[in-house]
Amino acid sequence: MCQERLVQEAVDTLLDNGIRGQPMRDGHNRVYKSFSDIIEGKEGRFRETLLGKRVDYSGRSVIVVGPLLSLHQCGLPREIAIELFQIFVIRDLIRQHVASNIAIAKSKIREKEPIVWEILREVMQGHPILLNRAPTLHRLGIQAFQPILVEGRAICLHPLVCKGFNADFDGDQMAVHVPLSLEAQAEARLLMFSHMNLLSPTIGDPVCVPTQDMLIGLYILTIGNPRGICANRYNQYNESCRNYKKETVDNNDCYNNDCQYTKEKEPYFSSSYDALGAYRQKRIHLDSPFWLRWRLDQRVVGSREVPIELQYESFGNYNEIYKHYQIVGSIKRETRCIYIRTTVGHLSFYREIEEAIQGFCRAYS
């Protein structure tokens, strides 16, 4: 009976060491590894070897934010890109007679010659990649992007596509896959590109919504005086004088030369490049209002809006000044030019939206 019990304990320990309390140890006080220890867990036989398979043309790295990317782009490190697209680079090196065989082409890739990076960029321009973040719980867990070469060893991702992946930039990792066949590439471009998946497939809500730092940045860009042109043009005295008047005892002190109403001259710019250049030279601030010449083919005045001021010149030319616009007309009642009243922040925001729309149209076409 005692021998049967010892045999049973030995079999139990062989199957699961520690099931009877204290695990058995060897002479060096190390715990014996049982069959269950070999099988179970992430590094066990099933998940590590049998279920987990290596995939060709794939990679994995940490994601970081890439705010300068377009919505359909992702930044791919050089180290990963040259491994994923190596076979395509070798083919083009031989086709362009830069290398005579595969061995010479691989040696040029190992030496990182400049021609290799040029060919790699050409290959990546016409080849989308797939990014996947585990666990893939819904359709937006894997999306297609246009790869862009970046420095470093991390994958750059546009912050607006994070919601679909349920990703954030605190150490999350994403896998990269390269579609090889023409059918797979066409499916990636037509169905899986990030700019084609702007709405949730379940409830239809927008997925690419600005949050956190993006909202703060938009607020700072578009902040301004809500009274517009009336804040300085039609006040008896400016805001700083009113605040000073509340703090002083003698009301007469408010009417000195510094606090009296002054009509500040707002600068005029003929193009957005001139305005941004003045901002870089620190001649104007981010929220400083100025007049920017606008295109005549764009309507800026409502049909029922009336000007708040009319200015006539000696030669018959006139200026119609609205709250946020200014129309310069000739003696023949023809519109010569239009100026809009804006700030550097509003202008930068408008340019970003315009470039995003153009990038979307190029990607869609």
mmCIF file of C-alpha atoms in Angstrom:
data_model
loop_
_atom_site.group_PDB
_atom_site.id
_atom_site.type_symbol
_atom_site.label_atom_id
_atom_site.label_comp_id
_atom_site.label_asym_id
_atom_site.label_seq_id
_atom_site.Cartn_x
_atom_site.Cartn_y
_atom_site.Cartn_z
ATOM 1 C CA MET A 1 0.000 0.000 0.000
ATOM 2 C CA CYS A 2 2.849 2.354 0.838
ATOM 3 C CA GLN A 3 4.570 1.594 -2.469
ATOM 4 C CA GLU A 4 1.358 2.308 -4.409
ATOM 5 C CA ARG A 5 1.056 5.655 -2.620
ATOM 6 C CA LEU A 6 4.644 6.571 -3.484
ATOM 7 C CA VAL A 7 4.057 5.648 -7.125
ATOM 8 C CA GLN A 8 0.881 7.760 -7.183
ATOM 9 C CA GLU A 9 2.698 10.761 -5.699
ATOM 10 C CA ALA A 10 5.502 10.365 -8.241
ATOM 11 C CA VAL A 11 3.003 10.255 -11.129
ATOM 12 C CA ASP A 12 1.147 13.306 -9.757
ATOM 13 C CA THR A 13 4.405 15.209 -9.433
ATOM 14 C CA LEU A 14 5.386 14.211 -12.971
ATOM 15 C CA LEU A 15 2.091 15.553 -14.325
ATOM 16 C CA ASP A 16 1.786 18.632 -12.080
ATOM 17 C CA ASN A 17 4.530 19.423 -9.597
ATOM 18 C CA GLY A 18 3.111 21.077 -6.505
ATOM 19 C CA ILE A 19 -0.403 19.659 -6.746
ATOM 20 C CA ARG A 20 0.066 17.976 -3.354
ATOM 21 C CA GLY A 21 1.448 21.037 -1.607
ATOM 22 C CA GLN A 22 5.164 21.764 -1.598
ATOM 23 C CA PRO A 23 6.751 21.134 -5.027
ATOM 24 C CA MET A 24 9.582 18.651 -5.274
ATOM 25 C CA ARG A 25 13.089 20.085 -5.687
ATOM 26 C CA ASP A 26 16.464 18.760 -6.767
ATOM 27 C CA GLY A 27 19.732 18.865 -4.864
ATOM 28 C CA HIS A 28 20.290 22.520 -5.820
ATOM 29 C CA ASN A 29 16.863 23.505 -4.439
ATOM 30 C CA ARG A 30 15.431 24.032 -7.933
ATOM 31 C CA VAL A 31 11.807 23.074 -8.626
ATOM 32 C CA TYR A 32 11.309 20.183 -11.020
ATOM 33 C CA LYS A 33 9.461 21.093 -14.229
ATOM 34 C CA SER A 34 6.386 18.906 -14.779
ATOM 35 C CA PHE A 35 4.413 18.116 -17.930
ATOM 36 C CA SER A 36 1.855 20.829 -17.164
ATOM 37 C CA ASP A 37 4.626 23.420 -16.801
ATOM 38 C CA ILE A 38 5.946 22.464 -20.225
ATOM 39 C CA ILE A 39 2.521 22.671 -21.862
ATOM 40 C CA GLU A 40 0.731 25.605 -20.208
ATOM 41 C CA GLY A 41 1.395 29.321 -20.430
ATOM 42 C CA LYS A 42 2.422 31.736 -23.135
ATOM 43 C CA GLU A 43 5.815 30.057 -23.524
ATOM 44 C CA GLY A 44 4.374 26.553 -23.349
ATOM 45 C CA ARG A 45 4.479 23.926 -26.048
ATOM 46 C CA PHE A 46 1.029 24.732 -27.493
ATOM 47 C CA ARG A 47 1.103 28.534 -27.631
ATOM 48 C CA GLU A 48 4.806 28.876 -28.370
ATOM 49 C CA THR A 49 5.320 26.154 -30.973
ATOM 50 C CA LEU A 50 2.092 24.536 -32.143
ATOM 51 C CA LEU A 51 -0.315 27.489 -32.223
ATOM 52 C CA GLY A 52 2.187 30.321 -32.707
ATOM 53 C CA LYS A 53 3.562 30.365 -36.241
ATOM 54 C CA ARG A 54 6.173 32.615 -37.777
ATOM 55 C CA VAL A 55 4.823 34.699 -40.649
ATOM 56 C CA ASP A 56 6.984 35.746 -43.583
ATOM 57 C CA TYR A 57 7.076 39.411 -44.628
ATOM 58 C CA SER A 58 6.020 40.624 -41.189
ATOM 59 C CA GLY A 59 7.524 42.618 -38.351
ATOM 60 C CA ARG A 60 6.701 44.046 -34.954
ATOM 61 C CA SER A 61 7.649 47.207 -33.080
ATOM 62 C CA VAL A 62 6.464 49.807 -30.570
ATOM 63 C CA ILE A 63 4.219 52.614 -31.860
ATOM 64 C CA VAL A 64 4.860 56.316 -31.316
ATOM 65 C CA VAL A 65 2.865 59.361 -32.393
ATOM 66 C CA GLY A 66 3.452 60.838 -35.845
ATOM 67 C CA PRO A 67 1.446 64.089 -36.047
ATOM 68 C CA LEU A 68 3.086 65.190 -39.311
ATOM 69 C CA LEU A 69 1.796 62.129 -41.179
ATOM 70 C CA SER A 70 -1.322 62.068 -43.293
ATOM 71 C CA LEU A 71 -4.253 59.978 -42.153
ATOM 72 C CA HIS A 72 -3.441 57.184 -44.618
ATOM 73 C CA GLN A 73 0.305 57.125 -43.861
ATOM 74 C CA CYS A 74 2.450 55.418 -41.248
ATOM 75 C CA GLY A 75 6.124 55.758 -40.457
ATOM 76 C CA LEU A 76 8.118 52.561 -40.975
ATOM 77 C CA PRO A 77 11.666 52.320 -39.543
ATOM 78 C CA ARG A 78 14.448 51.732 -42.035
ATOM 79 C CA GLU A 79 15.541 48.554 -40.258
ATOM 80 C CA ILE A 80 12.095 46.982 -40.606
ATOM 81 C CA ALA A 81 11.408 48.323 -44.101
ATOM 82 C CA ILE A 82 14.596 46.946 -45.643
ATOM 83 C CA GLU A 83 13.816 43.478 -44.245
ATOM 84 C CA LEU A 84 10.179 43.463 -45.359
ATOM 85 C CA PHE A 85 10.851 44.747 -48.881
ATOM 86 C CA GLN A 86 14.271 43.131 -49.361
ATOM 87 C CA ILE A 87 13.145 40.780 -52.119
ATOM 88 C CA PHE A 88 11.629 43.699 -54.071
ATOM 89 C CA VAL A 89 14.778 45.799 -53.616
ATOM 90 C CA ILE A 90 16.951 42.907 -54.835
ATOM 91 C CA ARG A 91 14.743 42.506 -57.907
ATOM 92 C CA ASP A 92 15.018 46.210 -58.800
ATOM 93 C CA LEU A 93 18.783 46.270 -58.164
ATOM 94 C CA ILE A 94 19.247 43.454 -60.674
ATOM 95 C CA ARG A 95 16.715 44.951 -63.101
ATOM 96 C CA GLN A 96 18.519 48.327 -63.077
ATOM 97 C CA HIS A 97 21.901 46.563 -63.568
ATOM 98 C CA VAL A 98 23.206 47.893 -60.259
ATOM 99 C CA ALA A 99 23.915 44.299 -59.181
ATOM 100 C CA SER A 100 24.556 41.297 -61.405
ATOM 101 C CA ASN A 101 23.261 38.625 -59.023
ATOM 102 C CA ILE A 102 21.485 38.133 -55.707
ATOM 103 C CA ALA A 103 24.685 37.873 -53.647
ATOM 104 C CA ILE A 104 25.987 41.247 -54.852
ATOM 105 C CA ALA A 105 22.565 42.823 -54.286
ATOM 106 C CA LYS A 106 22.488 41.533 -50.703
ATOM 107 C CA SER A 107 25.979 42.875 -50.081
ATOM 108 C CA LYS A 108 24.892 46.327 -51.264
ATOM 109 C CA ILE A 109 21.924 46.135 -48.897
ATOM 110 C CA ARG A 110 24.186 45.156 -45.996
ATOM 111 C CA GLU A 111 26.510 48.068 -46.794
ATOM 112 C CA LYS A 112 23.447 50.414 -46.905
ATOM 113 C CA GLU A 113 24.436 52.172 -50.095
ATOM 114 C CA PRO A 114 22.395 55.293 -51.046
ATOM 115 C CA ILE A 115 20.945 53.615 -54.152
ATOM 116 C CA VAL A 116 19.336 51.021 -51.874
ATOM 117 C CA TRP A 117 17.289 53.642 -50.000
ATOM 118 C CA GLU A 118 16.227 55.306 -53.259
ATOM 119 C CA ILE A 119 14.941 52.023 -54.645
ATOM 120 C CA LEU A 120 13.298 51.198 -51.314
ATOM 121 C CA ARG A 121 11.339 54.474 -51.389
ATOM 122 C CA GLU A 122 10.177 53.752 -54.937
ATOM 123 C CA VAL A 123 9.039 50.269 -53.938
ATOM 124 C CA MET A 124 7.193 51.527 -50.858
ATOM 125 C CA GLN A 125 5.313 54.199 -52.827
ATOM 126 C CA GLY A 126 3.341 51.588 -54.708
ATOM 127 C CA HIS A 127 3.006 48.979 -51.972
ATOM 128 C CA PRO A 128 0.620 49.339 -48.992
ATOM 129 C CA ILE A 129 1.220 47.577 -45.692
ATOM 130 C CA LEU A 130 -1.128 46.261 -43.010
ATOM 131 C CA LEU A 131 -0.899 47.249 -39.348
ATOM 132 C CA ASN A 132 -2.500 45.042 -36.716
ATOM 133 C CA ARG A 133 -2.800 45.496 -32.970
ATOM 134 C CA ALA A 134 -3.689 42.481 -30.854
ATOM 135 C CA PRO A 135 -6.284 41.594 -29.788
ATOM 136 C CA THR A 136 -8.143 42.003 -33.078
ATOM 137 C CA LEU A 137 -11.681 42.339 -31.743
ATOM 138 C CA HIS A 138 -13.349 44.022 -34.723
ATOM 139 C CA ARG A 139 -12.720 44.994 -38.325
ATOM 140 C CA LEU A 140 -10.765 48.158 -37.548
ATOM 141 C CA GLY A 141 -8.175 46.165 -35.590
ATOM 142 C CA ILE A 142 -6.208 45.720 -38.836
ATOM 143 C CA GLN A 143 -5.946 48.543 -41.374
ATOM 144 C CA ALA A 144 -3.843 49.412 -44.421
ATOM 145 C CA PHE A 145 -1.429 52.341 -44.636
ATOM 146 C CA GLN A 146 1.023 53.903 -47.059
ATOM 147 C CA PRO A 147 4.502 53.389 -45.516
ATOM 148 C CA ILE A 148 6.935 56.279 -45.136
ATOM 149 C CA LEU A 149 10.589 55.788 -44.173
ATOM 150 C CA VAL A 150 11.411 57.263 -40.747
ATOM 151 C CA GLU A 151 14.426 57.290 -38.483
ATOM 152 C CA GLY A 152 14.548 55.291 -35.263
ATOM 153 C CA ARG A 153 13.160 51.861 -34.450
ATOM 154 C CA ALA A 154 9.499 52.662 -33.667
ATOM 155 C CA ILE A 155 6.466 52.687 -35.955
ATOM 156 C CA CYS A 156 4.937 56.162 -36.324
ATOM 157 C CA LEU A 157 1.139 56.282 -36.296
ATOM 158 C CA HIS A 158 -1.272 59.153 -36.859
ATOM 159 C CA PRO A 159 -3.055 59.943 -33.561
ATOM 160 C CA LEU A 160 -6.525 60.028 -35.151
ATOM 161 C CA VAL A 161 -6.450 56.333 -36.122
ATOM 162 C CA CYS A 162 -5.710 55.142 -32.582
ATOM 163 C CA LYS A 163 -9.386 54.771 -31.648
ATOM 164 C CA GLY A 164 -9.976 52.079 -34.259
ATOM 165 C CA PHE A 165 -7.035 50.064 -32.938
ATOM 166 C CA ASN A 166 -7.845 50.922 -29.296
ATOM 167 C CA ALA A 167 -4.181 51.908 -29.083
ATOM 168 C CA ASP A 168 -2.276 54.517 -27.142
ATOM 169 C CA PHE A 169 1.355 55.549 -26.954
ATOM 170 C CA ASP A 170 2.386 54.052 -23.622
ATOM 171 C CA GLY A 171 4.350 51.116 -25.011
ATOM 172 C CA ASP A 172 1.791 49.395 -27.255
ATOM 173 C CA GLN A 173 3.181 47.198 -30.015
ATOM 174 C CA MET A 174 1.784 46.623 -33.496
ATOM 175 C CA ALA A 175 2.522 44.032 -36.150
ATOM 176 C CA VAL A 176 3.341 44.873 -39.775
ATOM 177 C CA HIS A 177 2.303 42.647 -42.683
ATOM 178 C CA VAL A 178 3.058 43.049 -46.393
ATOM 179 C CA PRO A 179 0.348 41.948 -48.869
ATOM 180 C CA LEU A 180 2.119 40.188 -51.721
ATOM 181 C CA SER A 181 -0.415 39.299 -54.411
ATOM 182 C CA LEU A 182 -2.134 41.890 -56.584
ATOM 183 C CA GLU A 183 -5.509 40.796 -55.209
ATOM 184 C CA ALA A 184 -4.349 41.395 -51.639
ATOM 185 C CA GLN A 185 -2.933 44.816 -52.528
ATOM 186 C CA ALA A 186 -6.148 45.811 -54.306
ATOM 187 C CA GLU A 187 -8.223 44.697 -51.322
ATOM 188 C CA ALA A 188 -5.987 46.684 -48.986
ATOM 189 C CA ARG A 189 -6.343 49.835 -51.098
ATOM 190 C CA LEU A 190 -10.084 49.601 -51.692
ATOM 191 C CA LEU A 191 -11.329 48.267 -48.350
ATOM 192 C CA MET A 192 -8.688 48.489 -45.648
ATOM 193 C CA PHE A 193 -7.056 51.914 -46.009
ATOM 194 C CA SER A 194 -7.487 54.046 -42.896
ATOM 195 C CA HIS A 195 -9.097 56.951 -44.762
ATOM 196 C CA MET A 196 -11.739 54.513 -46.059
ATOM 197 C CA ASN A 197 -12.753 53.566 -42.507
ATOM 198 C CA LEU A 198 -13.721 56.885 -40.927
ATOM 199 C CA LEU A 199 -16.991 55.573 -39.464
ATOM 200 C CA SER A 200 -17.560 52.742 -37.030
ATOM 201 C CA PRO A 201 -18.915 49.650 -38.843
ATOM 202 C CA THR A 202 -21.197 48.836 -35.893
ATOM 203 C CA ILE A 203 -23.011 52.060 -34.968
ATOM 204 C CA GLY A 204 -21.853 54.491 -37.644
ATOM 205 C CA ASP A 205 -20.215 57.000 -35.288
ATOM 206 C CA PRO A 206 -17.038 58.753 -36.482
ATOM 207 C CA VAL A 207 -13.867 56.957 -35.454
ATOM 208 C CA CYS A 208 -11.308 59.660 -36.277
ATOM 209 C CA VAL A 209 -12.239 62.273 -33.667
ATOM 210 C CA PRO A 210 -9.698 64.700 -32.139
ATOM 211 C CA THR A 211 -9.224 64.348 -28.381
ATOM 212 C CA GLN A 212 -6.957 65.526 -25.561
ATOM 213 C CA ASP A 213 -3.909 67.452 -26.835
ATOM 214 C CA MET A 214 -5.459 67.877 -30.284
ATOM 215 C CA LEU A 215 -8.453 69.737 -28.847
ATOM 216 C CA ILE A 216 -6.201 71.972 -26.756
ATOM 217 C CA GLY A 217 -4.104 72.776 -29.815
ATOM 218 C CA LEU A 218 -7.192 73.599 -31.897
ATOM 219 C CA TYR A 219 -8.481 75.848 -29.123
ATOM 220 C CA ILE A 220 -5.196 77.747 -28.886
ATOM 221 C CA LEU A 221 -5.030 78.128 -32.678
ATOM 222 C CA THR A 222 -8.552 79.503 -33.044
ATOM 223 C CA ILE A 223 -8.800 81.568 -29.866
ATOM 224 C CA GLY A 224 -9.430 85.253 -30.409
ATOM 225 C CA ASN A 225 -11.456 88.252 -29.314
ATOM 226 C CA PRO A 226 -15.144 87.346 -29.800
ATOM 227 C CA ARG A 227 -16.021 90.991 -30.489
ATOM 228 C CA GLY A 228 -13.865 90.964 -33.601
ATOM 229 C CA ILE A 229 -13.188 94.325 -35.179
ATOM 230 C CA CYS A 230 -15.461 96.101 -32.704
ATOM 231 C CA ALA A 231 -13.168 95.310 -29.765
ATOM 232 C CA ASN A 232 -10.663 98.010 -30.690
ATOM 233 C CA ARG A 233 -12.427 100.078 -33.330
ATOM 234 C CA TYR A 234 -15.563 101.275 -31.562
ATOM 235 C CA ASN A 235 -14.685 101.282 -27.861
ATOM 236 C CA GLN A 236 -14.247 104.518 -25.973
ATOM 237 C CA TYR A 237 -11.050 103.066 -24.534
ATOM 238 C CA ASN A 238 -9.496 99.661 -24.667
ATOM 239 C CA GLU A 239 -9.711 96.716 -22.292
ATOM 240 C CA SER A 240 -6.496 97.473 -20.445
ATOM 241 C CA CYS A 241 -7.785 100.939 -19.621
ATOM 242 C CA ARG A 242 -11.042 99.564 -18.205
ATOM 243 C CA ASN A 243 -9.163 97.139 -15.972
ATOM 244 C CA TYR A 244 -6.890 99.932 -14.842
ATOM 245 C CA LYS A 245 -9.878 102.143 -14.105
ATOM 246 C CA LYS A 246 -11.319 99.565 -11.704
ATOM 247 C CA GLU A 247 -8.083 99.396 -9.758
ATOM 248 C CA THR A 248 -7.334 103.114 -9.498
ATOM 249 C CA VAL A 249 -8.962 105.473 -7.011
ATOM 250 C CA ASP A 250 -8.919 108.601 -9.114
ATOM 251 C CA ASN A 251 -11.006 108.124 -12.278
ATOM 252 C CA ASN A 252 -9.196 110.926 -14.032
ATOM 253 C CA ASP A 253 -6.031 108.823 -14.097
ATOM 254 C CA CYS A 254 -7.597 106.567 -16.710
ATOM 255 C CA TYR A 255 -7.659 109.268 -19.354
ATOM 256 C CA ASN A 256 -3.936 109.646 -19.817
ATOM 257 C CA ASN A 257 -2.221 109.152 -23.156
ATOM 258 C CA ASP A 258 -1.533 105.448 -22.532
ATOM 259 C CA CYS A 259 -5.095 104.457 -21.645
ATOM 260 C CA GLN A 260 -7.143 106.552 -24.036
ATOM 261 C CA TYR A 261 -8.740 104.900 -27.035
ATOM 262 C CA THR A 262 -6.211 104.324 -29.794
ATOM 263 C CA LYS A 263 -7.053 102.995 -33.229
ATOM 264 C CA GLU A 264 -4.385 100.363 -33.792
ATOM 265 C CA LYS A 265 -3.277 99.770 -37.348
ATOM 266 C CA GLU A 266 -3.797 96.137 -38.318
ATOM 267 C CA PRO A 267 -1.318 94.916 -40.962
ATOM 268 C CA TYR A 268 -2.280 93.835 -44.471
ATOM 269 C CA PHE A 269 -0.796 90.794 -46.252
ATOM 270 C CA SER A 270 -1.195 89.801 -49.884
ATOM 271 C CA SER A 271 -0.707 86.057 -49.287
ATOM 272 C CA SER A 272 -0.642 83.506 -46.518
ATOM 273 C CA TYR A 273 3.098 82.963 -47.045
ATOM 274 C CA ASP A 274 3.782 86.611 -46.193
ATOM 275 C CA ALA A 275 1.676 86.353 -43.036
ATOM 276 C CA LEU A 276 3.389 83.171 -41.865
ATOM 277 C CA GLY A 277 6.769 84.699 -42.672
ATOM 278 C CA ALA A 278 5.941 87.706 -40.502
ATOM 279 C CA TYR A 279 4.973 85.332 -37.697
ATOM 280 C CA ARG A 280 8.272 83.459 -37.969
ATOM 281 C CA GLN A 281 10.084 86.792 -37.814
ATOM 282 C CA LYS A 282 8.058 87.601 -34.670
ATOM 283 C CA ARG A 283 6.491 90.707 -36.198
ATOM 284 C CA ILE A 284 3.017 89.412 -35.307
ATOM 285 C CA HIS A 285 1.737 87.002 -32.684
ATOM 286 C CA LEU A 286 -0.291 83.804 -33.018
ATOM 287 C CA ASP A 287 -3.554 85.579 -32.117
ATOM 288 C CA SER A 288 -2.738 88.978 -33.661
ATOM 289 C CA PRO A 289 -5.490 90.017 -36.124
ATOM 290 C CA PHE A 290 -4.494 91.087 -39.628
ATOM 291 C CA TRP A 291 -6.092 91.555 -43.046
ATOM 292 C CA LEU A 292 -5.344 88.863 -45.633
ATOM 293 C CA ARG A 293 -6.103 89.246 -49.327
ATOM 294 C CA TRP A 294 -8.619 86.610 -50.379
ATOM 295 C CA ARG A 295 -9.723 85.078 -53.636
ATOM 296 C CA LEU A 296 -12.519 86.821 -55.521
ATOM 297 C CA ASP A 297 -14.203 83.559 -56.508
ATOM 298 C CA GLN A 298 -15.030 82.671 -52.895
ATOM 299 C CA ARG A 299 -18.086 84.227 -51.285
ATOM 300 C CA VAL A 300 -17.351 85.810 -47.926
ATOM 301 C CA VAL A 301 -20.313 88.160 -47.361
ATOM 302 C CA GLY A 302 -23.847 87.041 -46.597
ATOM 303 C CA SER A 303 -26.717 88.337 -48.712
ATOM 304 C CA ARG A 304 -28.289 90.179 -45.750
ATOM 305 C CA GLU A 305 -25.077 91.394 -44.150
ATOM 306 C CA VAL A 306 -24.525 95.148 -44.203
ATOM 307 C CA PRO A 307 -21.184 96.897 -43.704
ATOM 308 C CA ILE A 308 -20.447 98.550 -40.380
ATOM 309 C CA GLU A 309 -18.320 101.235 -42.018
ATOM 310 C CA LEU A 310 -17.859 102.765 -45.481
ATOM 311 C CA GLN A 311 -14.701 104.600 -46.478
ATOM 312 C CA TYR A 312 -14.478 106.659 -49.693
ATOM 313 C CA GLU A 313 -11.289 107.863 -51.309
ATOM 314 C CA SER A 314 -10.771 110.962 -53.424
ATOM 315 C CA PHE A 315 -10.651 109.030 -56.701
ATOM 316 C CA GLY A 316 -13.971 107.307 -56.078
ATOM 317 C CA ASN A 317 -12.640 104.036 -54.717
ATOM 318 C CA TYR A 318 -14.314 102.782 -51.577
ATOM 319 C CA ASN A 319 -13.868 100.244 -48.777
ATOM 320 C CA GLU A 320 -16.797 98.298 -47.336
ATOM 321 C CA ILE A 321 -15.745 97.144 -43.872
ATOM 322 C CA TYR A 322 -17.657 94.260 -42.311
ATOM 323 C CA LYS A 323 -17.055 92.479 -39.028
ATOM 324 C CA HIS A 324 -14.588 89.993 -40.493
ATOM 325 C CA TYR A 325 -14.259 91.088 -44.121
ATOM 326 C CA GLN A 326 -13.309 94.116 -46.170
ATOM 327 C CA ILE A 327 -14.239 94.729 -49.813
ATOM 328 C CA VAL A 328 -12.261 97.196 -51.910
ATOM 329 C CA GLY A 329 -14.295 98.545 -54.827
ATOM 330 C CA SER A 330 -13.663 100.870 -57.739
ATOM 331 C CA ILE A 331 -15.571 103.911 -58.933
ATOM 332 C CA LYS A 332 -17.439 101.625 -61.356
ATOM 333 C CA ARG A 333 -18.764 99.580 -58.412
ATOM 334 C CA GLU A 334 -16.541 96.655 -59.349
ATOM 335 C CA THR A 335 -14.877 94.552 -56.667
ATOM 336 C CA ARG A 336 -11.126 94.996 -56.929
ATOM 337 C CA CYS A 337 -10.056 92.779 -54.039
ATOM 338 C CA ILE A 338 -11.319 91.213 -50.831
ATOM 339 C CA TYR A 339 -9.572 91.093 -47.470
ATOM 340 C CA ILE A 340 -10.542 88.833 -44.595
ATOM 341 C CA ARG A 341 -9.724 89.565 -40.981
ATOM 342 C CA THR A 342 -8.021 86.542 -39.449
ATOM 343 C CA THR A 343 -5.120 85.426 -37.264
ATOM 344 C CA VAL A 344 -2.066 83.240 -37.778
ATOM 345 C CA GLY A 345 -3.759 80.466 -35.797
ATOM 346 C CA HIS A 346 -6.870 80.492 -37.991
ATOM 347 C CA LEU A 347 -4.718 80.628 -41.112
ATOM 348 C CA SER A 348 -2.570 77.672 -40.017
ATOM 349 C CA PHE A 349 -5.678 75.662 -39.157
ATOM 350 C CA TYR A 350 -7.220 76.430 -42.560
ATOM 351 C CA ARG A 351 -4.045 75.413 -44.386
ATOM 352 C CA GLU A 352 -3.891 72.120 -42.479
ATOM 353 C CA ILE A 353 -7.502 71.332 -43.409
ATOM 354 C CA GLU A 354 -6.865 72.232 -47.052
ATOM 355 C CA GLU A 355 -3.753 70.040 -47.211
ATOM 356 C CA ALA A 356 -5.627 67.186 -45.514
ATOM 357 C CA ILE A 357 -8.425 67.384 -48.093
ATOM 358 C CA GLN A 358 -5.924 67.419 -50.952
ATOM 359 C CA GLY A 359 -4.058 64.476 -49.435
ATOM 360 C CA PHE A 360 -7.317 62.566 -49.061
ATOM 361 C CA CYS A 361 -8.186 63.217 -52.701
ATOM 362 C CA ARG A 362 -4.750 62.021 -53.840
ATOM 363 C CA ALA A 363 -4.970 58.907 -51.690
ATOM 364 C CA TYR A 364 -8.513 58.170 -52.851
ATOM 365 C CA SER A 365 -7.571 58.557 -56.506
#
